[in-house]
Amino acid sequence: MLLIITSTLLTLFGWFSSGPAQNPAGSLKWMTWDEAVNANKLKAKPIFVDVYTDWCGWCKKMDATTFSDPELVNYLNNHFYVVKFNAEQKEEIIWNGNSFKFIGNDKNGAHELALSLMDGRIGYPSTVILDPKFSRILLSPGFKDKNSLFKELKFAKEELYKKISWDEYSKK
């Protein structure tokens, strides 16, 4: 009897728990860092990381405008693993043999993985695009509209970084 109750509770918990973000049709398939790492093991793709904080107004504007554009959503969902990374999250991440933790106090601080992705330069929002081997293709601080972000995404997806620098490409 206890086994049946436990099984039922685990099933219900799995059914109702939020787990990975639900993805209504036409929205980005946001992943956690760990989910993207694991998905990339099964099928290699570039990784797009939106580094944000809860208090960042420009981050919220980007969510409401850029990240809700249907064309951009479709492109990101089809060609990238899309990670939403809170730079102030407190949860430790173990990755690639390293432990990344939140450093600071309750009012100030940042997660070590965010700092690593952004070369220690704090600024939100920031987008980071990594190749399937987790080498950084592009670090781009600040708000992006649809067209600006598309240019960065195509630079990464089409592997133009192997032929031309971002500075040269962005002037075109």
Short mmCIF file of C-alpha atoms in Angstrom, two decimals:
data_model
loop_
_atom_site.label_atom_id
_atom_site.label_comp_id
_atom_site.label_asym_id
_atom_site.label_seq_id
_atom_site.Cartn_x
_atom_site.Cartn_y
_atom_site.Cartn_z
CA MET A 1 0.00 0.00 0.00
CA LEU A 2 2.80 2.40 0.93
CA LEU A 3 4.46 1.66 -2.40
CA ILE A 4 1.27 2.58 -4.29
CA ILE A 5 0.85 5.84 -2.33
CA THR A 6 4.51 6.75 -2.84
CA SER A 7 4.30 5.97 -6.54
CA THR A 8 1.12 8.03 -6.89
CA LEU A 9 2.64 10.99 -5.04
CA LEU A 10 5.79 10.88 -7.15
CA THR A 11 3.70 10.75 -10.32
CA LEU A 12 1.56 13.69 -9.18
CA PHE A 13 4.61 15.65 -8.09
CA GLY A 14 6.24 15.08 -11.47
CA TRP A 15 3.03 16.10 -13.20
CA PHE A 16 2.52 19.32 -11.26
CA SER A 17 6.08 20.42 -10.55
CA SER A 18 7.41 23.12 -12.79
CA GLY A 19 10.67 21.38 -13.74
CA PRO A 20 11.90 22.87 -16.99
CA ALA A 21 9.94 25.91 -18.09
CA GLN A 22 6.73 25.12 -19.94
CA ASN A 23 6.89 26.23 -23.55
CA PRO A 24 3.66 27.50 -24.99
CA ALA A 25 3.59 27.46 -28.79
CA GLY A 26 5.63 30.34 -30.13
CA SER A 27 7.79 30.85 -27.04
CA LEU A 28 11.46 30.19 -26.44
CA LYS A 29 12.43 26.78 -25.11
CA TRP A 30 14.49 28.14 -22.22
CA MET A 31 16.77 25.61 -20.56
CA THR A 32 18.90 25.57 -17.46
CA TRP A 33 22.66 25.34 -17.87
CA ASP A 34 22.58 21.63 -16.92
CA GLU A 35 19.76 20.89 -19.37
CA ALA A 36 21.69 22.49 -22.22
CA VAL A 37 24.87 20.62 -21.30
CA ASN A 38 22.99 17.31 -21.27
CA ALA A 39 21.09 18.04 -24.50
CA ASN A 40 24.35 18.98 -26.19
CA LYS A 41 25.75 15.54 -25.32
CA LEU A 42 22.95 13.96 -27.35
CA LYS A 43 22.97 16.42 -30.26
CA ALA A 44 25.62 19.11 -30.61
CA LYS A 45 24.36 22.65 -31.22
CA PRO A 46 25.57 26.13 -30.39
CA ILE A 47 24.46 27.42 -26.99
CA PHE A 48 22.86 30.84 -26.57
CA VAL A 49 22.98 32.19 -23.01
CA ASP A 50 20.89 35.14 -21.83
CA VAL A 51 22.62 36.38 -18.66
CA TYR A 52 20.12 38.45 -16.67
CA THR A 53 19.06 39.52 -13.18
CA ASP A 54 15.58 39.83 -11.70
CA TRP A 55 15.97 43.59 -11.11
CA CYS A 56 17.27 44.47 -14.59
CA GLY A 57 14.80 46.66 -16.50
CA TRP A 58 16.51 46.18 -19.87
CA CYS A 59 16.43 42.39 -19.31
CA LYS A 60 12.66 42.58 -18.84
CA LYS A 61 12.30 44.75 -21.94
CA MET A 62 14.31 42.24 -23.95
CA ASP A 63 12.05 39.43 -22.68
CA ALA A 64 8.93 41.40 -23.64
CA THR A 65 10.12 42.48 -27.09
CA THR A 66 13.11 40.72 -28.62
CA PHE A 67 12.57 37.30 -27.04
CA SER A 68 8.89 37.30 -27.96
CA ASP A 69 9.36 37.96 -31.68
CA PRO A 70 8.02 34.85 -33.51
CA GLU A 71 10.71 34.81 -36.21
CA LEU A 72 13.53 35.12 -33.67
CA VAL A 73 11.92 32.55 -31.35
CA ASN A 74 11.70 30.06 -34.21
CA TYR A 75 15.33 30.64 -35.24
CA LEU A 76 16.67 30.26 -31.70
CA ASN A 77 14.56 27.18 -30.92
CA ASN A 78 15.66 25.46 -34.13
CA HIS A 79 19.37 26.23 -34.15
CA PHE A 80 20.49 26.76 -30.54
CA TYR A 81 20.12 25.49 -27.02
CA VAL A 82 18.70 28.55 -25.31
CA VAL A 83 19.76 29.11 -21.69
CA LYS A 84 18.24 31.68 -19.33
CA PHE A 85 20.92 32.24 -16.68
CA ASN A 86 20.22 34.35 -13.61
CA ALA A 87 23.58 35.91 -12.75
CA GLU A 88 22.50 36.13 -9.11
CA GLN A 89 21.28 32.56 -8.67
CA LYS A 90 22.44 30.90 -5.48
CA GLU A 91 22.50 27.29 -6.74
CA GLU A 92 25.92 25.75 -7.26
CA ILE A 93 26.68 24.39 -10.72
CA ILE A 94 29.16 21.58 -11.23
CA TRP A 95 30.40 21.62 -14.80
CA ASN A 96 33.47 20.44 -16.63
CA GLY A 97 35.15 19.39 -13.38
CA ASN A 98 34.62 22.79 -11.76
CA SER A 99 32.30 24.06 -9.06
CA PHE A 100 30.67 27.43 -9.74
CA LYS A 101 28.95 29.20 -6.84
CA PHE A 102 27.37 32.51 -5.99
CA ILE A 103 29.94 34.86 -4.50
CA GLY A 104 29.00 37.91 -2.51
CA ASN A 105 26.36 38.69 0.07
CA ASP A 106 22.56 38.89 -0.03
CA LYS A 107 22.59 42.40 -1.55
CA ASN A 108 25.54 42.20 -3.94
CA GLY A 109 27.22 39.44 -5.81
CA ALA A 110 27.18 37.25 -8.86
CA HIS A 111 27.41 33.62 -9.83
CA GLU A 112 30.90 32.47 -10.78
CA LEU A 113 29.66 30.87 -14.00
CA ALA A 114 28.12 34.16 -15.13
CA LEU A 115 31.37 35.95 -14.28
CA SER A 116 33.33 33.33 -16.20
CA LEU A 117 31.08 33.58 -19.26
CA MET A 118 31.38 37.39 -19.20
CA ASP A 119 35.12 37.63 -18.43
CA GLY A 120 34.31 39.15 -15.04
CA ARG A 121 32.62 42.19 -16.62
CA ILE A 122 29.25 42.64 -14.98
CA GLY A 123 26.52 44.12 -17.15
CA TYR A 124 22.98 43.04 -17.75
CA PRO A 125 21.57 41.88 -19.97
CA SER A 126 24.46 40.14 -21.67
CA THR A 127 24.27 37.46 -24.28
CA VAL A 128 26.91 34.82 -24.73
CA ILE A 129 27.05 32.47 -27.68
CA LEU A 130 29.10 29.29 -27.34
CA ASP A 131 29.97 26.69 -29.91
CA PRO A 132 28.96 23.06 -29.24
CA LYS A 133 32.28 22.50 -27.45
CA PHE A 134 31.49 25.44 -25.12
CA SER A 135 34.12 27.76 -26.58
CA ARG A 136 32.88 31.31 -26.66
CA ILE A 137 32.00 32.69 -30.07
CA LEU A 138 30.62 36.01 -28.90
CA LEU A 139 30.07 38.00 -25.71
CA SER A 140 27.66 40.85 -26.24
CA PRO A 141 26.57 43.14 -23.40
CA GLY A 142 23.44 45.28 -23.46
CA PHE A 143 19.92 45.30 -24.81
CA LYS A 144 19.45 43.86 -28.31
CA ASP A 145 16.56 44.42 -30.65
CA LYS A 146 15.52 41.65 -33.03
CA ASN A 147 17.75 42.76 -35.93
CA SER A 148 20.87 43.22 -33.79
CA LEU A 149 20.44 39.84 -32.18
CA PHE A 150 19.72 38.13 -35.51
CA LYS A 151 23.02 39.45 -36.84
CA GLU A 152 24.87 37.91 -33.89
CA LEU A 153 23.00 34.62 -34.16
CA LYS A 154 23.71 34.25 -37.87
CA PHE A 155 27.38 35.07 -37.27
CA ALA A 156 27.49 32.12 -34.87
CA LYS A 157 25.17 29.66 -36.63
CA GLU A 158 26.76 30.13 -40.06
CA GLU A 159 30.22 29.80 -38.42
CA LEU A 160 31.34 33.08 -39.93
CA TYR A 161 33.58 33.58 -36.88
CA LYS A 162 35.90 31.01 -38.45
CA LYS A 163 36.49 33.35 -41.42
CA ILE A 164 36.07 36.89 -40.12
CA SER A 165 36.17 38.72 -36.79
CA TRP A 166 32.99 40.02 -35.19
CA ASP A 167 34.31 43.59 -35.50
CA GLU A 168 34.71 43.20 -39.27
CA TYR A 169 31.39 41.40 -39.71
CA SER A 170 29.40 43.84 -37.58
CA LYS A 171 30.47 46.76 -39.82
CA LYS A 172 28.83 45.16 -42.86
#
